CSV table of C-alpha atoms in Angstrom, one decimal:
chain,number,residue,atom,x,y,z
A,1,MET,CA,89.0,94.5,-41.3
A,2,ILE,CA,87.6,91.5,-39.5
A,3,LEU,CA,86.0,92.6,-36.2
A,4,GLN,CA,82.6,93.2,-37.8
A,5,HIS,CA,82.6,89.7,-39.3
A,6,ALA,CA,83.6,88.0,-36.0
A,7,GLU,CA,80.0,87.0,-35.1
A,8,ALA,CA,79.4,85.4,-38.5
A,9,LEU,CA,82.7,83.6,-38.5
A,10,CYS,CA,82.1,82.2,-35.0
A,11,ALA,CA,79.0,80.4,-36.4
A,12,ARG,CA,81.4,78.4,-38.6
A,13,ARG,CA,84.0,75.8,-37.7
A,14,LEU,CA,87.4,77.5,-37.3
A,15,ILE,CA,90.5,75.5,-36.8
A,16,LEU,CA,93.9,76.7,-35.5
A,17,ALA,CA,96.5,74.1,-36.6
A,18,SER,CA,99.0,75.1,-33.9
A,19,ALA,CA,99.6,74.2,-30.2
A,20,SER,CA,101.0,77.6,-29.4
A,21,PRO,CA,99.2,79.3,-26.5
A,22,ARG,CA,100.4,82.7,-27.9
A,23,ARG,CA,98.7,82.1,-31.2
A,24,LYS,CA,95.5,81.0,-29.5
A,25,GLU,CA,95.5,84.2,-27.4
A,26,ILE,CA,96.1,86.5,-30.4
A,27,LEU,CA,93.4,84.9,-32.5
A,28,GLY,CA,91.1,84.9,-29.5
A,29,ASN,CA,91.6,88.7,-29.2
A,30,LEU,CA,89.9,89.1,-32.5
A,31,GLY,CA,86.8,87.7,-31.0
A,32,LEU,CA,87.1,84.5,-32.9
A,33,LYS,CA,86.2,81.1,-31.4
A,34,PHE,CA,88.1,78.1,-32.8
A,35,ASP,CA,89.3,74.6,-32.0
A,36,VAL,CA,92.9,73.7,-31.8
A,37,VAL,CA,94.0,70.7,-33.9
A,38,VAL,CA,97.7,70.2,-33.7
A,39,SER,CA,99.4,69.3,-37.0
A,40,ASN,CA,101.3,66.0,-37.5
A,41,PHE,CA,103.5,67.6,-40.1
A,42,ASP,CA,107.2,67.0,-39.3
A,43,GLU,CA,108.5,70.5,-39.9
A,44,ASP,CA,111.5,69.0,-41.6
A,45,LEU,CA,111.7,71.0,-44.9
A,46,ASP,CA,115.1,71.4,-46.3
A,47,LYS,CA,116.1,75.0,-45.4
A,48,SER,CA,118.7,75.1,-48.2
A,49,THR,CA,115.9,75.0,-50.8
A,50,PHE,CA,114.4,78.3,-49.7
A,51,THR,CA,115.6,81.8,-50.5
A,52,GLY,CA,115.1,83.0,-46.9
A,53,GLY,CA,113.4,82.6,-43.5
A,54,ALA,CA,110.1,84.1,-44.7
A,55,GLU,CA,109.7,81.5,-47.5
A,56,TYR,CA,110.7,78.7,-45.3
A,57,ALA,CA,108.2,79.7,-42.6
A,58,SER,CA,105.4,80.2,-45.2
A,59,ALA,CA,106.0,76.7,-46.6
A,60,THR,CA,106.1,75.1,-43.2
A,61,ALA,CA,102.9,76.9,-42.1
A,62,THR,CA,101.0,75.8,-45.2
A,63,HIS,CA,102.2,72.2,-44.8
A,64,LYS,CA,101.0,72.3,-41.2
A,65,ALA,CA,97.5,73.6,-42.2
A,66,MET,CA,97.3,71.2,-45.1
A,67,GLU,CA,97.9,68.2,-43.0
A,68,VAL,CA,95.1,69.2,-40.6
A,69,ALA,CA,92.7,70.2,-43.5
A,70,THR,CA,93.2,66.9,-45.2
A,71,ARG,CA,92.4,65.0,-42.0
A,72,LEU,CA,89.3,67.1,-41.2
A,73,GLU,CA,87.7,68.0,-44.5
A,74,LYS,CA,85.7,64.8,-44.8
A,75,GLU,CA,84.0,65.4,-41.4
A,76,LYS,CA,80.6,67.0,-41.1
A,77,PRO,CA,80.6,69.9,-40.8
A,78,ALA,CA,83.9,70.3,-42.6
A,79,PRO,CA,86.0,73.2,-41.2
A,80,PHE,CA,85.3,76.6,-42.8
A,81,VAL,CA,89.0,77.5,-42.4
A,82,VAL,CA,92.2,75.9,-41.1
A,83,ILE,CA,95.0,78.3,-40.0
A,84,GLY,CA,98.6,77.2,-39.8
A,85,ALA,CA,101.5,79.4,-38.8
A,86,ASP,CA,105.3,79.1,-38.3
A,87,THR,CA,107.7,81.6,-36.8
A,88,VAL,CA,111.4,81.7,-37.3
A,89,VAL,CA,114.2,84.1,-36.1
A,90,GLU,CA,116.8,85.0,-38.7
A,91,GLY,CA,120.2,85.6,-37.1
A,92,PRO,CA,122.7,88.2,-38.2
A,93,ASP,CA,124.4,85.9,-40.7
A,94,GLY,CA,121.0,84.8,-42.3
A,95,ALA,CA,120.9,81.6,-40.3
A,96,ILE,CA,117.4,80.4,-39.3
A,97,LEU,CA,117.3,80.0,-35.5
A,98,GLU,CA,114.7,77.6,-34.3
A,99,LYS,CA,114.1,76.3,-30.7
A,100,PRO,CA,117.4,75.8,-28.8
A,101,LYS,CA,117.9,72.2,-27.6
A,102,ASP,CA,119.8,73.1,-24.4
A,103,ALA,CA,121.2,75.9,-22.3
A,104,ASN,CA,124.4,76.1,-24.2
A,105,GLU,CA,122.7,76.5,-27.5
A,106,ALA,CA,120.3,79.1,-26.0
A,107,MET,CA,123.3,81.1,-24.6
A,108,LYS,CA,125.0,81.0,-28.1
A,109,MET,CA,121.8,82.1,-29.8
A,110,LEU,CA,121.1,85.0,-27.4
A,111,LEU,CA,124.8,86.1,-27.5
A,112,SER,CA,124.5,86.3,-31.3
A,113,LEU,CA,121.4,88.4,-31.0
A,114,GLN,CA,122.4,90.9,-28.2
A,115,GLY,CA,123.2,94.4,-29.2
A,116,ILE,CA,122.0,94.1,-32.8
A,117,THR,CA,118.8,94.1,-34.9
A,118,HIS,CA,117.5,90.8,-36.3
A,119,GLN,CA,114.4,89.7,-38.2
A,120,VAL,CA,111.5,87.6,-37.1
A,121,HIS,CA,109.4,86.0,-39.9
A,122,THR,CA,106.0,84.4,-39.4
A,123,GLY,CA,104.5,82.5,-42.3
A,124,VAL,CA,100.8,81.8,-42.4
A,125,GLY,CA,98.9,79.2,-44.4
A,126,VAL,CA,95.1,79.7,-44.5
A,127,ILE,CA,93.1,76.9,-46.0
A,128,PHE,CA,89.3,76.9,-46.8
A,129,PRO,CA,88.9,73.1,-47.3
A,130,ASN,CA,85.5,73.0,-48.9
A,131,ASN,CA,84.9,76.5,-50.2
A,132,GLY,CA,81.2,77.2,-49.7
A,133,GLY,CA,80.2,73.5,-49.7
A,134,GLY,CA,81.3,71.2,-52.6
A,135,GLY,CA,83.6,73.9,-53.7
A,136,GLU,CA,87.3,73.7,-54.3
A,137,ARG,CA,90.0,73.9,-51.7
A,138,LEU,CA,91.2,77.4,-51.4
A,139,VAL,CA,94.8,78.1,-50.1
A,140,LYS,CA,96.2,81.5,-49.2
A,141,THR,CA,99.8,81.9,-48.0
A,142,PHE,CA,101.6,85.0,-46.8
A,143,SER,CA,104.3,86.1,-44.4
A,144,GLU,CA,105.2,89.1,-42.3
A,145,THR,CA,108.6,90.3,-41.1
A,146,THR,CA,109.4,92.4,-38.1
A,147,LYS,CA,112.8,93.9,-37.1
A,148,VAL,CA,113.7,93.4,-33.5
A,149,THR,CA,116.6,95.3,-31.7
A,150,PHE,CA,118.1,93.8,-28.6
A,151,ALA,CA,120.0,96.0,-26.1
A,152,PRO,CA,123.6,94.9,-25.4
A,153,LEU,CA,123.5,92.0,-22.9
A,154,GLY,CA,126.1,90.4,-20.7
A,155,GLU,CA,126.4,86.7,-20.0
A,156,ALA,CA,125.1,87.1,-16.4
A,157,GLU,CA,121.7,88.5,-17.5
A,158,ILE,CA,121.4,85.9,-20.4
A,159,ALA,CA,122.2,83.2,-17.9
A,160,ALA,CA,119.5,84.6,-15.5
A,161,TYR,CA,117.0,84.5,-18.4
A,162,ILE,CA,117.9,80.9,-19.4
A,163,LYS,CA,117.4,79.8,-15.7
A,164,THR,CA,113.7,80.9,-16.1
A,165,GLY,CA,113.3,78.0,-18.6
A,166,GLU,CA,111.7,80.4,-21.1
A,167,PRO,CA,114.0,79.9,-24.1
A,168,PHE,CA,113.4,76.2,-24.8
A,169,ASP,CA,110.1,76.2,-26.6
A,170,LYS,CA,110.7,79.4,-28.5
A,171,ALA,CA,112.3,80.2,-31.9
A,172,GLY,CA,115.5,82.1,-31.4
A,173,GLY,CA,115.6,81.2,-27.7
A,174,TYR,CA,113.4,84.0,-26.5
A,175,GLY,CA,109.7,85.1,-26.1
A,176,ILE,CA,109.2,88.8,-26.4
A,177,GLN,CA,106.0,88.7,-24.3
A,178,GLY,CA,107.9,87.4,-21.2
A,179,PRO,CA,111.0,88.5,-19.3
A,180,ALA,CA,112.9,88.9,-22.6
A,181,GLY,CA,110.7,91.9,-23.3
A,182,ALA,CA,113.1,93.9,-21.2
A,183,PHE,CA,116.0,92.9,-23.6
A,184,VAL,CA,114.2,94.5,-26.6
A,185,SER,CA,115.0,98.2,-26.9
A,186,SER,CA,112.7,98.6,-30.0
A,187,ILE,CA,110.9,96.8,-32.7
A,188,SER,CA,109.9,98.0,-36.2
A,189,GLY,CA,106.8,96.3,-37.7
A,190,CYS,CA,104.0,94.1,-36.2
A,191,TYR,CA,104.6,93.1,-32.6
A,192,PHE,CA,102.1,90.2,-32.7
A,193,ASN,CA,104.2,88.8,-35.5
A,194,VAL,CA,107.1,88.4,-33.1
A,195,MET,CA,104.8,86.7,-30.6
A,196,GLY,CA,103.9,84.2,-33.4
A,197,PHE,CA,101.0,85.5,-35.4
A,198,PRO,CA,100.7,88.6,-37.7
A,199,VAL,CA,97.2,89.5,-36.6
A,200,HIS,CA,96.9,92.7,-38.7
A,201,LYS,CA,97.9,91.1,-41.9
A,202,PHE,CA,95.7,88.1,-41.3
A,203,ALA,CA,92.7,90.3,-40.6
A,204,ASP,CA,93.5,92.3,-43.7
A,205,VAL,CA,93.8,89.3,-46.0
A,206,VAL,CA,90.6,87.6,-44.8
A,207,SER,CA,88.5,90.8,-44.8
A,208,LYS,CA,89.7,91.5,-48.4
A,209,MET,CA,88.6,87.9,-49.4
A,210,ILE,CA,85.2,88.6,-47.8
A,211,LYS,CA,84.9,92.0,-49.5
A,212,GLU,CA,85.8,90.5,-52.9
A,213,GLY,CA,83.3,87.7,-52.4
A,214,VAL,CA,86.0,85.0,-52.6
A,215,ILE,CA,84.7,83.6,-49.3
A,216,GLN,CA,81.3,84.0,-47.6
A,217,PRO,CA,81.4,83.8,-43.8
B,1,MET,CA,119.8,94.7,-17.0
B,2,ILE,CA,117.5,93.7,-14.2
B,3,LEU,CA,116.8,90.0,-14.4
B,4,GLN,CA,119.9,89.0,-12.4
B,5,HIS,CA,118.8,91.4,-9.6
B,6,ALA,CA,115.2,90.2,-9.5
B,7,GLU,CA,115.7,87.9,-6.5
B,8,ALA,CA,117.4,90.6,-4.4
B,9,LEU,CA,114.7,93.1,-5.3
B,10,CYS,CA,111.9,90.7,-4.4
B,11,ALA,CA,113.3,90.7,-0.8
B,12,ARG,CA,112.5,94.4,-0.6
B,13,ARG,CA,109.1,96.2,-0.5
B,14,LEU,CA,108.2,97.2,-4.1
B,15,ILE,CA,105.2,99.3,-4.8
B,16,LEU,CA,103.4,99.9,-8.1
B,17,ALA,CA,101.4,103.1,-7.8
B,18,SER,CA,99.0,102.2,-10.6
B,19,ALA,CA,95.7,100.2,-10.9
B,20,SER,CA,96.5,99.1,-14.5
B,21,PRO,CA,96.4,95.3,-14.8
B,22,ARG,CA,98.6,95.8,-17.9
B,23,ARG,CA,101.4,97.5,-15.9
B,24,LYS,CA,101.1,94.8,-13.2
B,25,GLU,CA,101.5,92.1,-15.9
B,26,ILE,CA,104.6,93.8,-17.5
B,27,LEU,CA,106.4,94.3,-14.2
B,28,GLY,CA,105.5,90.8,-13.1
B,29,ASN,CA,107.2,89.5,-16.3
B,30,LEU,CA,110.5,90.8,-15.0
B,31,GLY,CA,110.2,88.4,-12.1
B,32,LEU,CA,109.4,91.2,-9.6
B,33,LYS,CA,106.9,90.9,-6.8
B,34,PHE,CA,105.2,94.1,-5.7
B,35,ASP,CA,102.1,95.5,-4.0
B,36,VAL,CA,99.7,97.7,-5.9
B,37,VAL,CA,98.8,100.9,-4.0
B,38,VAL,CA,96.7,103.2,-6.2
B,39,SER,CA,97.5,106.8,-6.1
B,40,ASN,CA,95.0,109.5,-5.0
B,41,PHE,CA,96.7,112.1,-7.2
B,42,ASP,CA,94.0,113.8,-9.3
B,43,GLU,CA,95.7,113.7,-12.7
B,44,ASP,CA,94.6,117.2,-13.3
B,45,LEU,CA,97.8,119.0,-14.3
B,46,ASP,CA,97.3,121.9,-16.7
B,47,LYS,CA,98.3,120.5,-20.1
B,48,SER,CA,99.0,123.9,-21.5
B,49,THR,CA,102.0,124.3,-19.2
B,50,PHE,CA,103.9,121.4,-20.8
B,51,THR,CA,105.8,121.4,-24.0
B,52,GLY,CA,104.4,118.0,-25.1
B,53,GLY,CA,102.7,114.7,-24.2
B,54,ALA,CA,105.9,113.1,-22.9
B,55,GLU,CA,106.6,115.9,-20.4
B,56,TYR,CA,102.9,115.9,-19.3
B,57,ALA,CA,103.0,112.1,-18.8
B,58,SER,CA,106.3,112.2,-16.9
B,59,ALA,CA,105.0,114.9,-14.5
B,60,THR,CA,101.7,113.0,-13.9
B,61,ALA,CA,103.6,109.8,-13.3
B,62,THR,CA,105.9,111.4,-10.8
B,63,HIS,CA,103.0,113.1,-8.9
B,64,LYS,CA,101.2,109.7,-8.7
B,65,ALA,CA,104.3,108.0,-7.3
B,66,MET,CA,105.1,110.9,-4.9
B,67,GLU,CA,101.6,110.8,-3.4
B,68,VAL,CA,101.9,107.1,-2.6
B,69,ALA,CA,105.5,107.4,-1.4
B,70,THR,CA,104.6,110.3,1.0
B,71,ARG,CA,101.8,108.1,2.4
B,72,LEU,CA,103.9,105.0,2.8
B,73,GLU,CA,107.4,106.2,3.8
B,74,LYS,CA,106.7,106.4,7.5
B,75,GLU,CA,105.6,102.7,7.6
B,76,LYS,CA,108.0,100.0,8.7
B,77,PRO,CA,109.4,98.7,6.5
B,78,ALA,CA,109.3,101.7,4.3
B,79,PRO,CA,109.0,100.8,0.6
B,80,PHE,CA,112.3,100.3,-1.2
B,81,VAL,CA,110.8,101.8,-4.4
B,82,VAL,CA,107.5,103.3,-5.6
B,83,ILE,CA,106.8,103.2,-9.3
B,84,GLY,CA,104.3,105.5,-11.0
B,85,ALA,CA,103.5,105.6,-14.7
B,86,ASP,CA,101.2,107.6,-17.0
B,87,THR,CA,100.4,106.9,-20.7
B,88,VAL,CA,99.0,109.4,-23.2
B,89,VAL,CA,98.3,109.2,-26.9
B,90,GLU,CA,99.3,112.2,-28.9
B,91,GLY,CA,96.9,112.8,-31.8
B,92,PRO,CA,98.0,114.0,-35.3
B,93,ASP,CA,97.5,117.7,-34.3
B,94,GLY,CA,99.5,117.3,-31.1
B,95,ALA,CA,96.4,117.0,-29.0
B,96,ILE,CA,96.7,114.8,-25.9
B,97,LEU,CA,94.1,112.0,-26.1
B,98,GLU,CA,93.1,110.5,-22.8
B,99,LYS,CA,90.3,108.1,-22.0
B,100,PRO,CA,87.1,108.7,-24.1
B,101,LYS,CA,84.1,109.5,-22.0
B,102,ASP,CA,81.5,107.9,-24.3
B,103,ALA,CA,81.0,106.1,-27.6
B,104,ASN,CA,80.9,109.3,-29.6
B,105,GLU,CA,84.2,110.5,-28.3
B,106,ALA,CA,85.8,107.1,-28.9
B,107,MET,CA,84.5,107.1,-32.5
B,108,LYS,CA,86.0,110.6,-33.0
B,109,MET,CA,89.3,109.7,-31.5
B,110,LEU,CA,89.7,106.5,-33.5
B,111,LEU,CA,88.6,108.2,-36.8
B,112,SER,CA,91.4,110.7,-36.1
B,113,LEU,CA,93.9,108.0,-35.7
B,114,GLN,CA,93.0,105.6,-38.5
B,115,GLY,CA,95.3,105.5,-41.5
B,116,ILE,CA,98.1,107.5,-39.9
B,117,THR,CA,101.0,107.3,-37.5
B,118,HIS,CA,100.7,108.7,-34.0
B,119,GLN,CA,102.8,108.8,-30.9
B,120,VAL,CA,102.3,107.1,-27.6
B,121,HIS,CA,104.2,108.5,-24.6
B,122,THR,CA,104.6,106.8,-21.2
B,123,GLY,CA,106.1,108.8,-18.4
B,124,VAL,CA,107.6,107.0,-15.4
B,125,GLY,CA,108.4,108.3,-11.9
B,126,VAL,CA,110.5,106.0,-9.8
B,127,ILE,CA,110.9,107.0,-6.1
B,128,PHE,CA,113.2,105.5,-3.5
B,129,PRO,CA,111.6,107.0,-0.4
B,130,ASN,CA,114.2,106.3,2.2
B,131,ASN,CA,117.4,105.6,0.3
B,132,GLY,CA,119.2,102.9,2.2
B,133,GLY,CA,117.5,103.7,5.5
B,134,GLY,CA,117.6,107.3,6.9
B,135,GLY,CA,118.8,108.4,3.5
B,136,GLU,CA,117.3,111.0,1.3
B,137,ARG,CA,114.4,110.5,-1.0
B,138,LEU,CA,115.7,109.7,-4.5
B,139,VAL,CA,113.5,110.5,-7.5
B,140,LYS,CA,114.1,109.4,-11.1
B,141,THR,CA,111.8,110.5,-13.9
B,142,PHE,CA,111.9,109.4,-17.6
B,143,SER,CA,109.7,108.8,-20.5
B,144,GLU,CA,109.6,106.7,-23.7
B,145,THR,CA,107.8,107.4,-27.0
B,146,THR,CA,106.7,104.8,-29.5
B,147,LYS,CA,105.3,105.5,-33.0
B,148,VAL,CA,102.1,103.5,-33.8
B,149,THR,CA,100.6,103.2,-37.3
B,150,PHE,CA,97.0,102.3,-37.8
B,151,ALA,CA,95.6,100.8,-41.0
B,152,PRO,CA,92.8,102.7,-42.7
B,153,LEU,CA,89.6,101.9,-40.9
B,154,GLY,CA,85.9,102.4,-41.7
B,155,GLU,CA,83.2,103.4,-39.3
B,156,ALA,CA,81.7,99.9,-39.3
B,157,GLU,CA,84.8,98.3,-37.9
B,158,ILE,CA,85.4,101.1,-35.4
B,159,ALA,CA,81.8,100.7,-34.3
B,160,ALA,CA,82.3,96.9,-33.9
B,161,TYR,CA,85.3,97.7,-31.8
B,162,ILE,CA,83.6,100.2,-29.6
B,163,LYS,CA,80.8,97.7,-29.0
B,164,THR,CA,83.4,95.5,-27.2
B,165,GLY,CA,83.6,98.1,-24.5
B,166,GLU,CA,87.4,98.2,-24.8
B,167,PRO,CA,88.0,101.9,-25.5
B,168,PHE,CA,86.6,103.4,-22.3
B,169,ASP,CA,89.4,102.8,-19.9
B,170,LYS,CA,92.2,103.4,-22.3
B,171,ALA,CA,94.2,106.4,-23.4
B,172,GLY,CA,93.4,107.3,-27.1
B,173,GLY,CA,90.4,104.9,-27.0
B,174,TYR,CA,92.3,101.7,-27.8
B,175,GLY,CA,94.3,98.9,-26.2
B,176,ILE,CA,97.0,97.5,-28.5
B,177,GLN,CA,97.0,94.1,-26.6
B,178,GLY,CA,93.3,93.4,-27.4
B,179,PRO,CA,91.2,93.4,-30.6
B,180,ALA,CA,92.7,96.8,-31.6
B,181,GLY,CA,95.9,94.9,-32.2
B,182,ALA,CA,94.5,94.0,-35.6
B,183,PHE,CA,94.2,97.8,-36.4
B,184,VAL,CA,97.9,98.3,-36.0
B,185,SER,CA,99.9,97.7,-39.2
B,186,SER,CA,103.2,98.5,-37.5
B,187,ILE,CA,104.9,100.1,-34.5
B,188,SER,CA,108.4,101.6,-34.2
B,189,GLY,CA,109.9,101.5,-30.7
B,190,CYS,CA,109.0,99.8,-27.5
B,191,TYR,CA,105.7,97.7,-27.7
B,192,PHE,CA,105.3,97.5,-23.9
B,193,ASN,CA,105.4,101.3,-23.8
B,194,VAL,CA,102.2,101.3,-25.8
B,195,MET,CA,100.7,98.8,-23.4
B,196,GLY,CA,101.5,101.2,-20.6
B,197,PHE,CA,105.0,100.6,-19.3
B,198,PRO,CA,108.4,101.0,-21.0
B,199,VAL,CA,109.9,97.8,-19.5
B,200,HIS,CA,113.2,98.0,-21.4
B,201,LYS,CA,114.0,101.6,-20.4
B,202,PHE,CA,112.9,100.9,-16.8
B,203,ALA,CA,115.2,97.9,-16.5
B,204,ASP,CA,118.0,99.9,-18.1
B,205,VAL,CA,117.6,102.9,-15.7
B,206,VAL,CA,117.4,100.8,-12.6
B,207,SER,CA,120.2,98.4,-13.5
B,208,LYS,CA,122.5,101.5,-14.2
B,209,MET,CA,121.6,102.9,-10.7
B,210,ILE,CA,122.5,99.5,-9.2
B,211,LYS,CA,125.8,99.3,-11.2
B,212,GLU,CA,126.8,102.8,-10.2
B,213,GLY,CA,126.0,102.1,-6.5
B,214,VAL,CA,123.3,104.8,-6.4
B,215,ILE,CA,121.0,102.2,-5.0
B,216,GLN,CA,121.7,98.8,-3.2
B,217,PRO,CA,119.0,96.2,-3.8
């Protein structure tokens, strides 16, 4: 795991390529200190070329991190690591649900999710731009999937939720860490993955890389 | 559900009989405004008289709420509702794990939980002291259980976690919302229940009581 390496990692330059306050909070919980550099990547990959939401999210996450890494790797000190992430909600028909553009779309999304189980995928792209100084760029990509079950919901309570303004910056039109937490009767898998970052898997992947000597924090 | 009743409920006097900042945060997420009045109940029920952790937690939660309700129900206005909760971790051998008293006990607890699945029970006691004015005291008790799976952990990473000081005010010696989130490979059930309050079940129970006319917010 990663907790016992947190001090060593904090002496390096760590970059989170995401504006999400939830991701910042989750990574911060690991005891890591990092700068946020938001990616300019357009997030416009053609969904039809991917076999599913997990693959789409992984590709988007890696593109986000790559854009930031390319911008920063000539700086001194170059970042030790750049972390990108992308979360998508997969609806019951396999459709990828991103952020709803208005209240109507949010109502449609949430009506399609109420009373059933859906999947949330977060893809992560981790880039070590200059592996150990003068080394090669190292890229690690992975994803995590969590099943989320919503209780049956009526239009009145969905409307009350939409009035809070919560749905509009969130994939699938809801944020599990806010009032919509009450909609969720159960989840199966990693909770933090639904919030936007699969912290256990990330810690596991990075600590294995340290253990195997692939990276030296 | 409860979101569409939040405004009406906020016009009443709502009391949370718990000092836990996590419970305050979870209830606040529902849009509810309430006062915290910490219970003087000793939390010393004889565990051997209960069939399991869920029953023990429910009884403790109800005693906590009852002590506060008894103190406050003569005030004007009397509280509309007093909410008590108690969370326990059930170890692999059925032992109830409460807050560790020192680093040694925390290490023992966390070593007993690493690499396996355990259960977290939160009991909730909801008391309507003066049902509708001059009415009878109404008591509702329930519990929720969530399964939590820890990744295999070594002593070094547990020691690093204990050094953060996190374990000592938390049942089972860990808080899922902090650095220990990285230890958890998956959960099955309500996440907020592990944090300390089963928000979905609470919202469900209260909204059913409103729907059936048992209480009028």
